[in-house]
Coordinates of C-alpha atoms (C1' of nucleotides) in Angstrom, one line a residue:
Chain A
M11 CA -56.0 -140.4 -125.6
T12 CA -56.0 -139.8 -129.3
K13 CA -54.2 -136.5 -129.1
P14 CA -52.0 -136.2 -132.2
A15 CA -48.3 -136.3 -131.5
T16 CA -46.8 -133.0 -130.8
R17 CA -44.3 -131.6 -133.2
K18 CA -42.5 -129.9 -130.4
G19 CA -39.4 -131.9 -130.7
I20 CA -39.3 -131.6 -134.5
P21 CA -39.6 -127.9 -135.3
A22 CA -40.4 -127.0 -138.9
P23 CA -37.5 -125.3 -140.8
P24 CA -37.4 -121.6 -139.8
P25 CA -39.0 -119.2 -142.3
G26 CA -36.6 -118.1 -144.9
S27 CA -34.5 -121.3 -144.8
P28 CA -34.4 -123.3 -148.0
G29 CA -37.5 -125.3 -148.5
W30 CA -39.5 -124.0 -145.6
W31 CA -42.4 -123.0 -147.8
E32 CA -42.5 -126.4 -149.5
S33 CA -42.9 -127.9 -146.0
R34 CA -46.2 -126.2 -145.7
P35 CA -48.9 -128.8 -146.4
E36 CA -51.9 -128.8 -148.7
R37 CA -50.7 -126.0 -150.8
A38 CA -53.1 -125.1 -153.6
T39 CA -51.6 -126.7 -156.7
G40 CA -53.4 -124.5 -159.2
P41 CA -54.4 -120.9 -159.1
R42 CA -56.6 -119.8 -156.2
R43 CA -60.3 -120.5 -156.7
G44 CA -63.1 -118.7 -155.0
R45 CA -62.3 -120.5 -151.7
P46 CA -58.9 -120.7 -150.1
P47 CA -57.5 -124.2 -150.0
R48 CA -58.2 -124.6 -146.3
S49 CA -61.6 -123.1 -145.9
F50 CA -64.6 -123.8 -143.7
E51 CA -65.6 -127.3 -144.8
P52 CA -62.2 -129.0 -144.4
I53 CA -61.9 -127.4 -141.0
V54 CA -65.3 -128.8 -139.9
D55 CA -64.4 -132.2 -141.3
A56 CA -61.2 -132.4 -139.3
A57 CA -63.0 -131.0 -136.2
A58 CA -65.7 -133.7 -136.5
R59 CA -63.1 -136.4 -136.7
L60 CA -61.2 -135.1 -133.7
V61 CA -64.4 -134.9 -131.6
D62 CA -65.4 -138.3 -132.7
E63 CA -62.1 -139.8 -131.6
G64 CA -61.4 -137.9 -128.4
G65 CA -64.6 -136.2 -127.3
T66 CA -65.5 -132.6 -127.0
R67 CA -63.6 -132.3 -123.7
S68 CA -60.2 -133.1 -125.1
F69 CA -60.9 -131.3 -128.4
S70 CA -58.9 -128.1 -128.6
M71 CA -58.3 -125.5 -131.2
R72 CA -54.6 -126.2 -130.8
A73 CA -55.0 -129.9 -131.6
L74 CA -57.2 -129.0 -134.6
A75 CA -54.5 -126.6 -135.9
E76 CA -51.9 -129.3 -135.4
R77 CA -53.9 -131.8 -137.3
L78 CA -54.3 -129.4 -140.2
D79 CA -50.7 -128.3 -139.9
T80 CA -51.5 -124.7 -139.4
S81 CA -51.8 -122.3 -136.4
T82 CA -54.7 -121.5 -134.2
A83 CA -54.6 -117.9 -135.5
T84 CA -55.2 -119.2 -139.0
L85 CA -58.2 -121.2 -137.9
Y86 CA -59.7 -118.0 -136.5
R87 CA -59.5 -116.5 -139.9
H88 CA -62.0 -119.1 -141.2
V89 CA -64.1 -119.9 -138.1
N90 CA -65.6 -117.6 -135.5
G91 CA -64.5 -119.8 -132.6
R92 CA -64.8 -123.2 -130.9
D93 CA -68.6 -122.9 -130.2
E94 CA -69.5 -122.0 -133.8
L95 CA -67.4 -124.9 -135.0
M96 CA -69.3 -127.3 -132.8
V97 CA -72.6 -126.2 -134.3
Y98 CA -71.5 -127.4 -137.7
V99 CA -69.9 -130.6 -136.3
L100 CA -73.3 -131.5 -134.9
D101 CA -75.1 -131.0 -138.2
R102 CA -72.8 -133.7 -139.6
L103 CA -74.7 -136.2 -137.4
F104 CA -78.0 -135.3 -139.0
A105 CA -76.6 -135.8 -142.4
E106 CA -76.5 -139.5 -141.5
I107 CA -80.1 -139.5 -140.1
E108 CA -81.5 -137.7 -143.2
Q109 CA -81.3 -140.9 -145.2
A110 CA -83.9 -142.6 -143.0
T111 CA -86.4 -139.9 -144.0
E112 CA -85.9 -140.3 -147.7
G113 CA -87.7 -142.8 -150.0
P114 CA -91.3 -143.7 -150.2
D115 CA -93.6 -143.5 -147.2
P116 CA -93.6 -146.4 -144.7
A117 CA -96.5 -148.7 -144.2
S118 CA -97.6 -146.9 -141.1
W119 CA -96.7 -143.7 -139.3
Q120 CA -95.6 -145.9 -136.4
E121 CA -93.1 -147.6 -138.6
G122 CA -91.9 -144.2 -139.9
A123 CA -91.6 -142.7 -136.5
R124 CA -89.8 -145.8 -135.2
Q125 CA -87.3 -145.7 -138.1
V126 CA -86.4 -142.1 -137.6
A127 CA -86.0 -142.4 -133.9
L128 CA -84.0 -145.6 -134.2
R129 CA -81.7 -144.1 -136.9
F130 CA -81.2 -141.1 -134.6
H131 CA -80.3 -143.4 -131.8
Q132 CA -78.0 -145.4 -133.9
A133 CA -76.2 -142.3 -135.2
L134 CA -75.6 -141.2 -131.6
A135 CA -74.5 -144.7 -130.6
Q136 CA -72.0 -144.6 -133.4
H137 CA -70.8 -141.0 -132.5
P138 CA -71.5 -140.8 -128.8
N139 CA -69.0 -138.1 -128.4
L140 CA -71.2 -135.7 -130.3
L141 CA -73.9 -136.0 -127.7
P142 CA -72.7 -133.1 -125.4
L143 CA -73.3 -130.9 -128.4
L144 CA -77.1 -131.6 -128.1
V145 CA -77.1 -130.1 -124.6
N146 CA -78.4 -126.6 -124.9
Q147 CA -78.4 -126.6 -128.6
V148 CA -81.5 -127.3 -130.7
P149 CA -80.1 -128.5 -134.0
V150 CA -80.9 -126.0 -136.7
G151 CA -78.3 -126.9 -139.3
P152 CA -79.6 -127.7 -142.8
H153 CA -79.5 -131.5 -142.3
A154 CA -81.3 -131.2 -138.9
L155 CA -84.0 -129.1 -140.5
A156 CA -84.5 -131.6 -143.3
V157 CA -85.0 -134.4 -140.9
R158 CA -87.5 -132.3 -138.9
E159 CA -89.4 -131.2 -142.0
R160 CA -89.7 -134.6 -143.6
T161 CA -90.7 -136.4 -140.4
I162 CA -93.5 -133.9 -139.6
A163 CA -94.7 -133.9 -143.2
M164 CA -94.9 -137.8 -143.1
L165 CA -97.0 -137.6 -140.0
I166 CA -99.3 -135.0 -141.5
R167 CA -99.8 -137.3 -144.6
F168 CA -100.9 -140.0 -142.2
G169 CA -103.6 -137.7 -140.8
F170 CA -101.9 -135.9 -138.0
T171 CA -102.6 -132.3 -137.3
A172 CA -99.6 -130.1 -137.8
S173 CA -99.4 -129.3 -134.1
L174 CA -99.6 -132.9 -132.9
A175 CA -97.1 -133.9 -135.5
A176 CA -94.6 -131.3 -134.2
R177 CA -95.3 -132.3 -130.6
A178 CA -94.7 -136.0 -131.5
F179 CA -91.5 -135.3 -133.3
T180 CA -90.2 -133.2 -130.4
A181 CA -91.2 -135.9 -127.8
L182 CA -89.3 -138.5 -129.8
A183 CA -86.2 -136.4 -130.1
H184 CA -86.3 -135.6 -126.4
Y185 CA -86.5 -139.3 -125.6
V186 CA -83.6 -140.3 -127.9
I187 CA -81.4 -137.6 -126.5
G188 CA -82.2 -138.4 -122.9
F189 CA -81.6 -142.1 -123.6
A190 CA -78.2 -141.4 -125.1
A191 CA -77.3 -139.1 -122.3
Q192 CA -77.8 -141.8 -119.7
Q193 CA -77.0 -145.0 -121.6
L194 CA -74.2 -144.2 -124.1
P195 CA -70.5 -144.2 -123.1
V196 CA -69.7 -140.5 -123.7
E197 CA -66.1 -139.4 -123.6
Q198 CA -64.9 -142.5 -121.8
P199 CA -62.1 -144.0 -123.8
A200 CA -61.8 -146.6 -121.2
P201 CA -63.8 -149.8 -122.0
H202 CA -67.3 -149.0 -121.0
D203 CA -69.1 -152.0 -119.3
P204 CA -72.8 -151.6 -120.0
N205 CA -73.5 -154.0 -117.1
A206 CA -71.5 -152.0 -114.6
I207 CA -74.5 -150.0 -113.5
V208 CA -76.7 -153.1 -113.1
D209 CA -74.0 -154.7 -111.0
Y210 CA -73.9 -151.6 -108.9
Y211 CA -77.6 -151.8 -108.3
R212 CA -77.4 -155.5 -107.5
R213 CA -74.7 -155.0 -104.9
L214 CA -76.9 -152.5 -103.1
D215 CA -78.4 -153.3 -99.7
R216 CA -81.4 -155.5 -100.5
E217 CA -83.3 -154.3 -97.5
R218 CA -82.9 -150.6 -98.2
Y219 CA -83.5 -150.9 -102.0
P220 CA -85.7 -153.9 -102.5
S221 CA -87.5 -152.7 -105.6
I222 CA -84.3 -151.6 -107.4
N223 CA -82.9 -155.1 -106.6
A224 CA -86.0 -156.9 -107.8
A225 CA -85.7 -155.1 -111.2
A226 CA -81.9 -155.3 -111.6
D227 CA -81.8 -158.9 -112.7
D228 CA -84.2 -158.2 -115.5
L229 CA -82.4 -155.2 -116.7
S230 CA -79.1 -156.9 -117.1
A231 CA -80.4 -159.5 -119.5
V232 CA -81.7 -157.0 -122.1
P233 CA -79.4 -155.5 -124.8
L234 CA -79.3 -151.8 -125.2
E235 CA -81.2 -151.6 -128.4
T236 CA -84.0 -153.7 -127.1
E237 CA -84.4 -151.4 -124.1
F238 CA -84.4 -148.5 -126.4
L239 CA -87.1 -150.0 -128.6
E240 CA -89.3 -151.0 -125.6
E241 CA -89.2 -147.5 -124.2
L242 CA -89.8 -146.1 -127.6
R243 CA -92.9 -148.1 -127.9
F244 CA -94.3 -146.3 -124.8
I245 CA -94.1 -143.0 -126.6
I246 CA -95.4 -144.2 -129.9
D247 CA -98.4 -145.9 -128.3
G248 CA -99.0 -142.7 -126.3
I249 CA -98.9 -140.6 -129.4
D250 CA -101.4 -143.0 -131.0
R251 CA -103.8 -142.5 -128.2
A252 CA -103.5 -138.7 -128.6
R253 CA -104.0 -139.1 -132.4
R254 CA -107.3 -141.1 -131.9
R255 CA -108.6 -138.3 -129.7
T256 CA -108.2 -135.6 -132.4
Chain B
M11 CA -70.3 -113.5 -115.2
T12 CA -70.7 -114.3 -111.5
K13 CA -67.0 -115.1 -110.9
P14 CA -66.1 -113.9 -107.4
A15 CA -64.0 -110.8 -107.4
T16 CA -60.3 -111.6 -107.4
R17 CA -58.2 -110.8 -104.4
K18 CA -55.2 -110.1 -106.7
G19 CA -55.1 -106.5 -105.9
I20 CA -55.5 -107.0 -102.2
P21 CA -52.9 -109.5 -101.1
A22 CA -53.4 -111.1 -97.7
P23 CA -50.8 -110.1 -95.1
P24 CA -47.7 -112.2 -95.7
P25 CA -47.2 -115.3 -93.5
G26 CA -45.5 -114.3 -90.3
S27 CA -46.7 -110.7 -90.3
P28 CA -48.8 -109.8 -87.2
G29 CA -52.4 -111.0 -87.6
W30 CA -51.9 -113.0 -90.7
W31 CA -53.2 -116.2 -89.1
E32 CA -56.3 -114.3 -87.8
S33 CA -57.1 -113.3 -91.4
R34 CA -57.7 -116.9 -92.3
P35 CA -61.5 -117.4 -92.4
E36 CA -63.8 -120.0 -90.8
R37 CA -61.3 -121.0 -88.2
A38 CA -62.7 -123.7 -85.9
T39 CA -63.6 -121.8 -82.7
G40 CA -63.4 -124.8 -80.4
P41 CA -61.1 -127.8 -80.4
R42 CA -60.9 -129.9 -83.6
R43 CA -63.7 -132.3 -83.8
G44 CA -63.7 -135.5 -85.9
R45 CA -63.9 -133.5 -89.1
P46 CA -61.7 -130.6 -90.1
P47 CA -63.5 -127.3 -90.3
R48 CA -63.5 -127.2 -94.1
S49 CA -64.2 -130.8 -95.0
F50 CA -66.1 -132.5 -97.7
E51 CA -69.6 -131.2 -97.2
P52 CA -68.9 -127.5 -97.1
I53 CA -66.8 -127.9 -100.3
V54 CA -69.7 -129.6 -102.1
D55 CA -72.1 -126.9 -100.8
A56 CA -69.9 -124.1 -102.2
A57 CA -69.3 -126.0 -105.5
A58 CA -73.0 -126.5 -106.0
R59 CA -73.7 -122.8 -105.5
L60 CA -70.9 -121.9 -107.9
V61 CA -72.2 -124.3 -110.6
D62 CA -75.7 -123.0 -110.1
E63 CA -74.7 -119.5 -110.6
G64 CA -72.1 -119.7 -113.4
G65 CA -72.5 -123.1 -114.9
T66 CA -70.2 -126.1 -115.1
R67 CA -68.2 -124.5 -117.9
S68 CA -67.1 -121.5 -115.9
F69 CA -66.7 -123.4 -112.7
S70 CA -63.1 -123.8 -111.8
M71 CA -61.2 -125.2 -108.8
R72 CA -59.5 -121.9 -108.6
A73 CA -62.8 -120.0 -108.3
L74 CA -64.0 -122.6 -105.7
A75 CA -60.8 -122.1 -103.7
E76 CA -61.2 -118.4 -103.8
R77 CA -64.8 -118.6 -102.6
L78 CA -63.7 -120.7 -99.7
D79 CA -60.7 -118.5 -99.1
T80 CA -58.2 -121.3 -99.5
S81 CA -55.9 -122.7 -102.1
T82 CA -56.6 -125.3 -104.8
A83 CA -54.0 -127.5 -103.2
T84 CA -56.1 -127.6 -100.0
L85 CA -59.2 -128.6 -101.9
Y86 CA -57.3 -131.6 -103.3
R87 CA -56.7 -132.7 -99.7
H88 CA -60.5 -133.2 -99.2
V89 CA -61.7 -134.0 -102.7
N90 CA -60.3 -136.2 -105.4
G91 CA -60.7 -133.8 -108.2
R92 CA -63.2 -131.8 -110.2
D93 CA -65.1 -134.8 -111.6
E94 CA -65.7 -136.4 -108.2
L95 CA -66.9 -133.1 -106.9
M96 CA -69.5 -132.8 -109.7
V97 CA -70.9 -136.3 -108.8
Y98 CA -71.8 -135.0 -105.4
V99 CA -73.1 -131.7 -106.7
L100 CA -75.5 -133.7 -108.9
D101 CA -76.9 -135.6 -106.0
R102 CA -77.9 -132.3 -104.4
L103 CA -80.5 -132.1 -107.2
F104 CA -82.1 -135.4 -106.2
A105 CA -82.4 -134.3 -102.6
E106 CA -85.0 -131.8 -103.9
I107 CA -86.8 -134.4 -106.0
E108 CA -86.9 -136.9 -103.1
Q109 CA -89.7 -135.0 -101.4
A110 CA -92.1 -135.7 -104.2
T111 CA -91.7 -139.5 -103.5
E112 CA -92.5 -139.2 -99.8
G113 CA -95.9 -139.3 -98.2
P114 CA -98.8 -141.5 -98.9
D115 CA -99.5 -143.2 -102.2
P116 CA -101.1 -141.1 -104.9
A117 CA -104.7 -141.8 -106.1
S118 CA -103.3 -143.5 -109.2
W119 CA -99.9 -144.6 -110.5
Q120 CA -100.3 -142.2 -113.4
E121 CA -100.6 -139.4 -110.9
G122 CA -97.6 -140.6 -109.0
A123 CA -95.5 -141.0 -112.2
R124 CA -96.6 -137.6 -113.3
Q125 CA -95.6 -136.0 -110.0
V126 CA -92.1 -137.5 -109.9
A127 CA -91.4 -136.6 -113.5
L128 CA -92.7 -133.1 -113.1
R129 CA -90.7 -132.5 -109.9
F130 CA -87.6 -133.8 -111.7
H131 CA -88.3 -131.4 -114.5
Q132 CA -88.9 -128.5 -112.2
A133 CA -85.7 -129.2 -110.2
L134 CA -83.8 -129.1 -113.5
A135 CA -85.6 -125.9 -114.6
Q136 CA -84.6 -124.3 -111.3
H137 CA -81.0 -125.5 -111.6
P138 CA -80.5 -125.8 -115.4
N139 CA -76.7 -125.5 -115.0
L140 CA -76.7 -128.9 -113.3
L141 CA -77.9 -130.6 -116.5
P142 CA -74.5 -131.2 -118.1
L143 CA -73.8 -133.4 -115.1
L144 CA -76.5 -135.8 -116.3
V145 CA -74.7 -136.4 -119.5
N146 CA -72.8 -139.6 -119.2
Q147 CA -73.6 -140.0 -115.5
V148 CA -76.3 -142.3 -114.3
P149 CA -77.0 -140.7 -110.9
V150 CA -76.1 -143.1 -108.2
G151 CA -75.8 -140.9 -105.2
P152 CA -78.0 -141.7 -102.1
H153 CA -80.8 -139.3 -102.9
A154 CA -80.9 -140.4 -106.5
L155 CA -81.2 -144.0 -105.3
A156 CA -84.0 -143.1 -102.9
V157 CA -86.0 -141.5 -105.7
R158 CA -85.5 -144.5 -107.9
E159 CA -86.4 -147.0 -105.2
R160 CA -89.5 -145.3 -104.0
T161 CA -90.9 -144.7 -107.5
I162 CA -90.4 -148.3 -108.6
A163 CA -91.9 -149.5 -105.3
M164 CA -94.9 -147.3 -105.9
L165 CA -95.5 -148.7 -109.3
I166 CA -95.1 -152.3 -108.0
R167 CA -97.8 -151.6 -105.4
F168 CA -100.1 -150.5 -108.2
G169 CA -99.7 -153.9 -109.8
F170 CA -96.6 -153.4 -112.1
T171 CA -94.1 -156.2 -112.5
A172 CA -90.7 -155.2 -111.3
S173 CA -89.3 -155.2 -114.7
L174 CA -92.0 -153.0 -116.3
A175 CA -91.8 -150.7 -113.3
A176 CA -88.0 -150.2 -113.8
R177 CA -88.5 -149.7 -117.6
A178 CA -91.2 -147.2 -117.0
F179 CA -89.0 -145.2 -114.5
T180 CA -86.1 -145.2 -116.9
A181 CA -88.2 -144.1 -119.8
L182 CA -89.6 -141.2 -117.8
A183 CA -86.1 -140.2 -116.7
H184 CA -84.8 -140.3 -120.2
Y185 CA -87.6 -138.1 -121.4
V186 CA -87.1 -135.5 -118.6
I187 CA -83.4 -135.3 -119.3
G188 CA -83.8 -135.0 -123.1
F189 CA -86.5 -132.3 -122.6
A190 CA -84.2 -130.4 -120.3
A191 CA -81.2 -130.8 -122.7
Q192 CA -83.2 -129.3 -125.6
Q193 CA -85.5 -126.8 -123.9
L194 CA -83.8 -125.3 -120.8
P195 CA -81.3 -122.5 -121.1
V196 CA -78.1 -124.1 -119.9
E197 CA -75.1 -122.0 -119.2
Q198 CA -76.5 -119.0 -121.0
P199 CA -76.3 -116.1 -118.6
A200 CA -77.7 -113.9 -121.4
P201 CA -81.4 -113.6 -121.3
H202 CA -82.8 -116.7 -123.0
D203 CA -85.8 -116.1 -125.2
P204 CA -87.9 -119.3 -125.3
N205 CA -89.6 -118.1 -128.5
A206 CA -86.3 -117.5 -130.4
I207 CA -86.2 -121.0 -131.8
V208 CA -89.9 -120.7 -132.9
D209 CA -89.1 -117.4 -134.6
Y210 CA -86.2 -119.0 -136.3
Y211 CA -88.5 -121.7 -137.7
R212 CA -91.1 -119.2 -138.8
R213 CA -88.5 -117.2 -140.8
L214 CA -87.5 -120.3 -142.7
D215 CA -88.4 -120.6 -146.4
R216 CA -92.0 -121.7 -146.4
E217 CA -91.6 -123.6 -149.6
R218 CA -88.7 -125.6 -148.5
Y219 CA -90.0 -126.3 -145.0
P220 CA -93.8 -126.1 -145.2
S221 CA -94.5 -128.6 -142.4
I222 CA -92.1 -126.9 -139.9
N223 CA -93.9 -123.6 -140.8
A224 CA -97.3 -125.1 -140.4
A225 CA -96.5 -126.3 -136.9
A226 CA -94.4 -123.2 -135.7
D227 CA -97.4 -121.0 -135.0
D228 CA -98.9 -123.6 -132.7
L229 CA -95.6 -124.2 -130.8
S230 CA -95.1 -120.6 -129.9
A231 CA -98.4 -120.2 -128.0
V232 CA -97.7 -123.0 -125.6
P233 CA -95.8 -122.4 -122.3
L234 CA -92.9 -124.7 -121.6
E235 CA -94.5 -126.6 -118.8
T236 CA -97.6 -127.3 -120.8
E237 CA -95.4 -128.7 -123.6
F238 CA -93.6 -130.8 -121.0
L239 CA -96.9 -132.2 -119.6
E240 CA -98.4 -132.9 -123.0
E241 CA -95.3 -134.9 -124.1
L242 CA -95.2 -136.6 -120.7
R243 CA -98.7 -137.8 -121.3
F244 CA -97.6 -139.7 -124.4
I245 CA -95.2 -141.7 -122.3
I246 CA -97.6 -142.4 -119.4
D247 CA -100.3 -143.4 -121.8
G248 CA -97.9 -145.7 -123.6
I249 CA -96.8 -147.3 -120.3
D250 CA -100.5 -147.8 -119.5
R251 CA -101.0 -149.8 -122.6
A252 CA -98.0 -152.0 -121.8
R253 CA -99.3 -152.5 -118.3
R254 CA -102.7 -153.7 -119.6
R255 CA -100.9 -156.3 -121.7
T256 CA -99.2 -157.9 -118.8
Chain C
dA18 C1' -50.4 -132.6 -89.1
dC19 C1' -52.0 -129.4 -92.0
dC20 C1' -51.7 -126.0 -95.5
dT21 C1' -50.1 -123.5 -99.8
dG22 C1' -47.1 -120.8 -103.4
dA23 C1' -45.4 -121.9 -107.3
dA24 C1' -44.9 -124.8 -110.9
dC25 C1' -46.3 -127.9 -114.8
dA26 C1' -48.6 -128.7 -118.8
dC27 C1' -52.3 -127.3 -120.7
dC28 C1' -56.7 -124.1 -122.6
dG29 C1' -59.5 -120.1 -126.1
dT30 C1' -58.5 -116.1 -128.3
dT31 C1' -56.0 -112.0 -130.2
dC32 C1' -52.6 -109.1 -132.5
dA33 C1' -48.3 -107.2 -133.9
dA34 C1' -45.1 -108.5 -137.0
dG35 C1' -43.7 -111.3 -140.7
dT36 C1' -43.8 -112.9 -146.1
Chain D
dA7 C1' -53.5 -110.5 -149.0
dC8 C1' -52.6 -114.0 -146.2
dC9 C1' -50.4 -116.3 -142.3
dT10 C1' -48.4 -117.0 -137.5
dG11 C1' -45.2 -116.7 -133.2
dA12 C1' -45.9 -115.2 -129.1
dA13 C1' -48.6 -113.3 -125.8
dC14 C1' -52.7 -112.8 -122.6
dA15 C1' -55.5 -114.5 -119.3
dC16 C1' -57.0 -118.5 -118.0
dC17 C1' -57.4 -124.1 -116.8
dG18 C1' -56.7 -129.0 -113.5
dT19 C1' -53.4 -131.0 -110.8
dT20 C1' -49.2 -131.7 -108.0
dC21 C1' -45.4 -131.1 -104.8
dA22 C1' -41.6 -129.1 -102.3
dA23 C1' -41.5 -126.2 -98.7
dG24 C1' -43.5 -123.8 -95.2
dT25 C1' -45.9 -123.3 -90.1

DNA sequence: ACCTGAACACCGTTCAAGT
DNA sequence: ACCTGAACACCGTTCAAGT
C-alpha cells in the first residue's frame, strides 16, 4: 500500500507552544492573494496523485489531509466532498488526451478516430486507477468537453453528419472504457499477470469448454495493445459502412 | 436508502432468557444435512438482493448480517470476505444471460451476436448496480463461462476461426460494459434523468462547442436501447468485414 | 461444533471551540 | 476570518468467550 506514514507517533507541537505555527507547512510567504494558499487546484493535484498511486478504494479524505499536512475539516472548506473531488480528478485524465486532438487534421477520419481512441486507451493504461471514476460518470469537465468537441468537429469536416459523428464518438468511448474495465489492472498493487486469465481458460475442462480452449492459445500470444487495435478496427470499419449509407 | 431497519431499539432476548433460542430465525427443522442451514448459497442470494437494491457502495457485511438475522462473524465462517462474495453475486447476472445462448442456432451469426449482446445489455439495465463488479473482474463464474463458450461455438459453426470468434466475443463484451458504465444509472437512487446530460450539452456555449451542440438535438430524441443497437451495429458490421477477409 | 459480542483499525462528514 | 480536534455514525475483519 502507498498510504502515507501516519504522524500518530510524532505529534505536532501543541498550539501555543513556541514554534508551533512555524511547523504549519506551505504558509503563504507574501500577503494573501485572491486565493488562499491551499485552495482548490492544489487539493485536486494531491488527490489525483493519491488516486493514481493507491486507487480510489484506498483513497481517503484523511490520507489526503495528511499529505497536505492539514485536517479533513479544512479540506471541506475548499471542496464539497469526496465525490466532487473525484469529478475533477477525472478531468485531469482528459487533459492528457486533449493533445491528440490538437494540430492539423489527419490524413483520414479513420486515422483521426484511431488516434483519439488509442490516446484515450493509453491514458487509461497509464492511470488505470482512474477508471472507476468513469463508471456512472459521463465526463463533462472542460478537458473532456474539448476532446469531445474537437473529435466530432473533425468527423464533420470529413463529411459526417453531426448525429453520426456524435454516435461514432460515443461508440468509440464506450469501447475504450469497456476494454479498460476488463483488461487493465485496476487497484491491484500486486503484480498483475496479463496471461493469468488465459491460463485459467486453458486449464478448463476441454470437453466442457472446447471453443474457449480452441481460442485460448491464440489469445495469449497477442499483446494488449494489438488486441485493442484489432477490436478497435471492428468499430471503425462498422462506422465506415454506416457513413457510406448516408 | 433501502437499508434494512436496524434492530438497535429492539434488542433480542438475552442469551439464556426463556425463548431466546427460539427467536433465532431459519432454524433447520429436521436433522442437520450435509450443509448448514445458512450456508453459501443463501448468503449469496441475500447479498445479490442487497446489492441490487442499494448498490455496491452501500452494501455492507453488517447490513447483510442483519438481513440474515445473524452476525458478521458468522458470515465470515461461510464466506471469505466481501470481495469473494461479490464474485458470486456477479455470476448471478450471467445466469440470466445464459438463456439467450440456449436453443437452436439463429438464422445468422449477426442475429446470434446481436441477441447475446442485447441480452447482456438488458441484464445490466435491469441490475445496473452490479456493473461496478465488472470493473477489474473478468467474469469467470460457471454461468459466465457457459455464455462465453456457447457464443464462441456458435460463431465457429458459422465459419469463424476460433481466434476471430474469441476476438469478436470480447469486443462485444467490452462495448456492452462500456455502454453500461456511461449510460446506465449506477447507484443513483435519485430519479435518473436520461436527458440530463443532453440538456447539459445544449446549454453549453454554442461558439465554444459548436459540434457538440449540433449533435445534441439528435441525441435527445433517441431512446437508450436504440442508441445501444445502432452502436452495436458498428461492431457487428466491422466484425463482418474482418470475417470476409479470412 | 457452532455462533457471536465486542474489539480493532479504519471510513466520510460536521461543528463547537480555538487562534 | 480561518482553521481543527474531536465527535458522530458508520466500515471490513478478527477473536476470545460463550452455548
